[in-house]
Amino acid sequence: MPKENNVTVRYLNQYKPLPTKIDYLKECETEEDRLRAVIRTEYPNHLLEFEIALATGMRRSEMYGAAWRNVDFEHDLLTVPRSKHGETRHVTLNSAAKTILEFLREKAGESEYVFLSMRNNEPLTGNRHWFEGAVKRAGVKEFTWHCLRHSFG
């Protein structure tokens, strides 16, 4: 994998959100509040993905490739068998992440994957179909999914 350009470190609440004409966003004073409000209102089926990213700092590929066989609820760990650098990585699950994963596990049925489409119960492979629109609608500038790792850190 090519190296990430980490010259600019961007994280939530680094800036004030852009002005908005959207009524339900006017009371949200931080980027995080705005982004969460847009996701909750316009992409509610994806809110838990956003919350897991903030609670774990996992990369997009790690999240959307996560399988239940790699989640250890007893030891609060999620194992990434092959990280970006080709090595096994262990992600510690805080109480928020663990609660969300327990909820998702109940809903997953027989699926081996953690994140499933609400439409057809197939594994989700990414978030571009909703996240980029949510960021734009929230008035959060120059922000990508990878920035959630920085926010976690």
Short mmCIF file of C-alpha atoms in Angstrom, two decimals:
data_model
loop_
_atom_site.label_atom_id
_atom_site.label_comp_id
_atom_site.label_asym_id
_atom_site.label_seq_id
_atom_site.Cartn_x
_atom_site.Cartn_y
_atom_site.Cartn_z
CA MET A 1 0.00 0.00 0.00
CA PRO A 2 1.26 3.52 -0.70
CA LYS A 3 2.11 5.69 2.29
CA GLU A 4 -0.55 8.12 3.50
CA ASN A 5 0.19 11.82 3.24
CA ASN A 6 -0.07 12.77 6.90
CA VAL A 7 1.28 16.29 6.52
CA THR A 8 -2.13 17.75 7.33
CA VAL A 9 -3.85 16.28 10.37
CA ARG A 10 -7.58 16.96 10.30
CA TYR A 11 -9.95 16.00 13.09
CA LEU A 12 -13.51 16.83 14.15
CA ASN A 13 -14.13 20.15 15.91
CA GLN A 14 -10.92 21.62 14.56
CA TYR A 15 -12.97 24.36 12.85
CA LYS A 16 -16.41 25.88 13.17
CA PRO A 17 -18.90 24.37 10.72
CA LEU A 18 -19.81 26.43 7.67
CA PRO A 19 -22.97 28.55 7.86
CA THR A 20 -26.17 26.63 7.12
CA LYS A 21 -29.73 27.27 6.06
CA ILE A 22 -30.85 23.83 7.27
CA ASP A 23 -33.08 24.38 10.30
CA TYR A 24 -32.18 21.25 12.24
CA LEU A 25 -28.45 22.09 11.99
CA LYS A 26 -28.63 25.69 13.19
CA GLU A 27 -28.40 24.71 16.87
CA CYS A 28 -25.39 22.42 16.31
CA GLU A 29 -22.29 24.37 17.24
CA THR A 30 -19.54 21.83 16.55
CA GLU A 31 -18.55 19.84 13.48
CA GLU A 32 -19.18 16.60 15.33
CA ASP A 33 -22.68 17.66 16.41
CA ARG A 34 -23.48 18.74 12.86
CA LEU A 35 -22.17 15.58 11.24
CA ARG A 36 -23.93 13.34 13.75
CA ALA A 37 -27.21 15.27 13.24
CA VAL A 38 -27.03 14.85 9.46
CA ILE A 39 -26.25 11.15 9.72
CA ARG A 40 -29.00 10.60 12.32
CA THR A 41 -31.54 12.48 10.18
CA GLU A 42 -30.62 11.57 6.61
CA TYR A 43 -28.58 8.35 6.90
CA PRO A 44 -29.82 6.74 10.14
CA ASN A 45 -28.89 3.22 9.05
CA HIS A 46 -25.23 4.29 9.01
CA LEU A 47 -24.99 6.05 12.38
CA LEU A 48 -23.48 3.01 14.10
CA GLU A 49 -20.71 2.81 11.49
CA PHE A 50 -19.80 6.42 12.27
CA GLU A 51 -19.88 5.75 16.02
CA ILE A 52 -17.64 2.67 15.71
CA ALA A 53 -15.13 4.64 13.63
CA LEU A 54 -15.00 7.36 16.30
CA ALA A 55 -14.79 4.83 19.14
CA THR A 56 -12.08 2.62 17.63
CA GLY A 57 -10.03 4.61 15.14
CA MET A 58 -10.25 1.72 12.68
CA ARG A 59 -9.43 2.27 9.02
CA ARG A 60 -12.30 2.09 6.53
CA SER A 61 -11.01 -1.20 5.08
CA GLU A 62 -10.65 -2.68 8.57
CA MET A 63 -14.20 -1.76 9.52
CA TYR A 64 -15.91 -2.94 6.38
CA GLY A 65 -13.92 -6.15 6.35
CA ALA A 66 -14.61 -6.93 10.02
CA ALA A 67 -15.94 -10.42 10.67
CA TRP A 68 -17.58 -11.76 13.82
CA ARG A 69 -14.95 -14.50 14.19
CA ASN A 70 -12.47 -11.69 14.94
CA VAL A 71 -14.52 -9.99 17.66
CA ASP A 72 -13.68 -11.11 21.19
CA PHE A 73 -16.35 -9.75 23.52
CA GLU A 74 -14.81 -11.45 26.54
CA HIS A 75 -11.49 -9.60 26.17
CA ASP A 76 -12.88 -6.46 24.48
CA LEU A 77 -10.77 -6.90 21.35
CA LEU A 78 -11.33 -6.85 17.64
CA THR A 79 -8.56 -8.49 15.67
CA VAL A 80 -7.66 -7.18 12.24
CA PRO A 81 -5.98 -10.24 10.68
CA ARG A 82 -4.19 -8.23 8.01
CA SER A 83 -3.75 -4.51 8.54
CA LYS A 84 -2.66 -1.97 5.96
CA HIS A 85 0.93 -2.99 6.63
CA GLY A 86 0.18 -6.71 6.34
CA GLU A 87 0.41 -7.46 10.05
CA THR A 88 -2.18 -8.57 12.57
CA ARG A 89 -3.52 -5.69 14.62
CA HIS A 90 -5.66 -5.71 17.76
CA VAL A 91 -8.20 -2.96 18.38
CA THR A 92 -9.28 -2.43 21.97
CA LEU A 93 -13.03 -2.00 22.32
CA ASN A 94 -14.17 0.67 24.75
CA SER A 95 -17.62 0.40 26.33
CA ALA A 96 -19.31 2.39 23.53
CA ALA A 97 -17.80 0.23 20.78
CA LYS A 98 -18.59 -2.97 22.65
CA THR A 99 -22.23 -1.96 23.20
CA ILE A 100 -22.68 -1.11 19.53
CA LEU A 101 -21.03 -4.35 18.41
CA GLU A 102 -23.21 -6.39 20.77
CA PHE A 103 -26.29 -4.72 19.25
CA LEU A 104 -25.04 -5.38 15.70
CA ARG A 105 -24.27 -9.00 16.59
CA GLU A 106 -27.88 -9.59 17.60
CA LYS A 107 -29.09 -8.14 14.30
CA ALA A 108 -26.52 -9.96 12.12
CA GLY A 109 -28.19 -13.34 12.22
CA GLU A 110 -26.08 -15.89 10.35
CA SER A 111 -23.87 -13.34 8.59
CA GLU A 112 -20.15 -13.59 9.24
CA TYR A 113 -19.67 -9.84 8.65
CA VAL A 114 -20.21 -7.02 11.11
CA PHE A 115 -21.54 -4.26 8.84
CA LEU A 116 -24.48 -5.23 6.67
CA SER A 117 -26.71 -3.42 4.23
CA MET A 118 -30.18 -2.77 5.63
CA ARG A 119 -31.60 -3.34 2.14
CA ASN A 120 -30.37 -6.84 1.42
CA ASN A 121 -28.33 -7.96 4.45
CA GLU A 122 -25.21 -8.22 2.27
CA PRO A 123 -21.86 -7.05 3.69
CA LEU A 124 -21.19 -3.35 3.24
CA THR A 125 -17.96 -2.67 1.38
CA GLY A 126 -17.60 1.02 2.09
CA ASN A 127 -19.27 4.30 2.94
CA ARG A 128 -18.74 6.66 0.04
CA HIS A 129 -22.40 6.31 -0.95
CA TRP A 130 -23.43 8.22 2.18
CA PHE A 131 -20.47 9.70 4.08
CA GLU A 132 -19.28 12.26 1.54
CA GLY A 133 -22.83 13.60 1.19
CA ALA A 134 -23.23 13.78 4.96
CA VAL A 135 -19.99 15.75 5.34
CA LYS A 136 -21.03 18.22 2.65
CA ARG A 137 -24.54 18.63 4.04
CA ALA A 138 -23.14 19.18 7.55
CA GLY A 139 -20.91 22.00 6.32
CA VAL A 140 -17.72 20.30 7.48
CA LYS A 141 -14.89 21.30 5.18
CA GLU A 142 -11.91 19.23 4.03
CA PHE A 143 -12.95 16.14 5.98
CA THR A 144 -12.68 12.48 4.98
CA TRP A 145 -13.38 9.16 6.68
CA HIS A 146 -9.68 8.88 7.51
CA CYS A 147 -10.00 12.05 9.60
CA LEU A 148 -12.14 10.05 12.04
CA ARG A 149 -8.93 8.14 12.94
CA HIS A 150 -7.34 11.47 13.87
CA SER A 151 -10.43 12.44 15.87
CA PHE A 152 -10.19 9.14 17.75
CA GLY A 153 -6.49 9.71 18.44
#
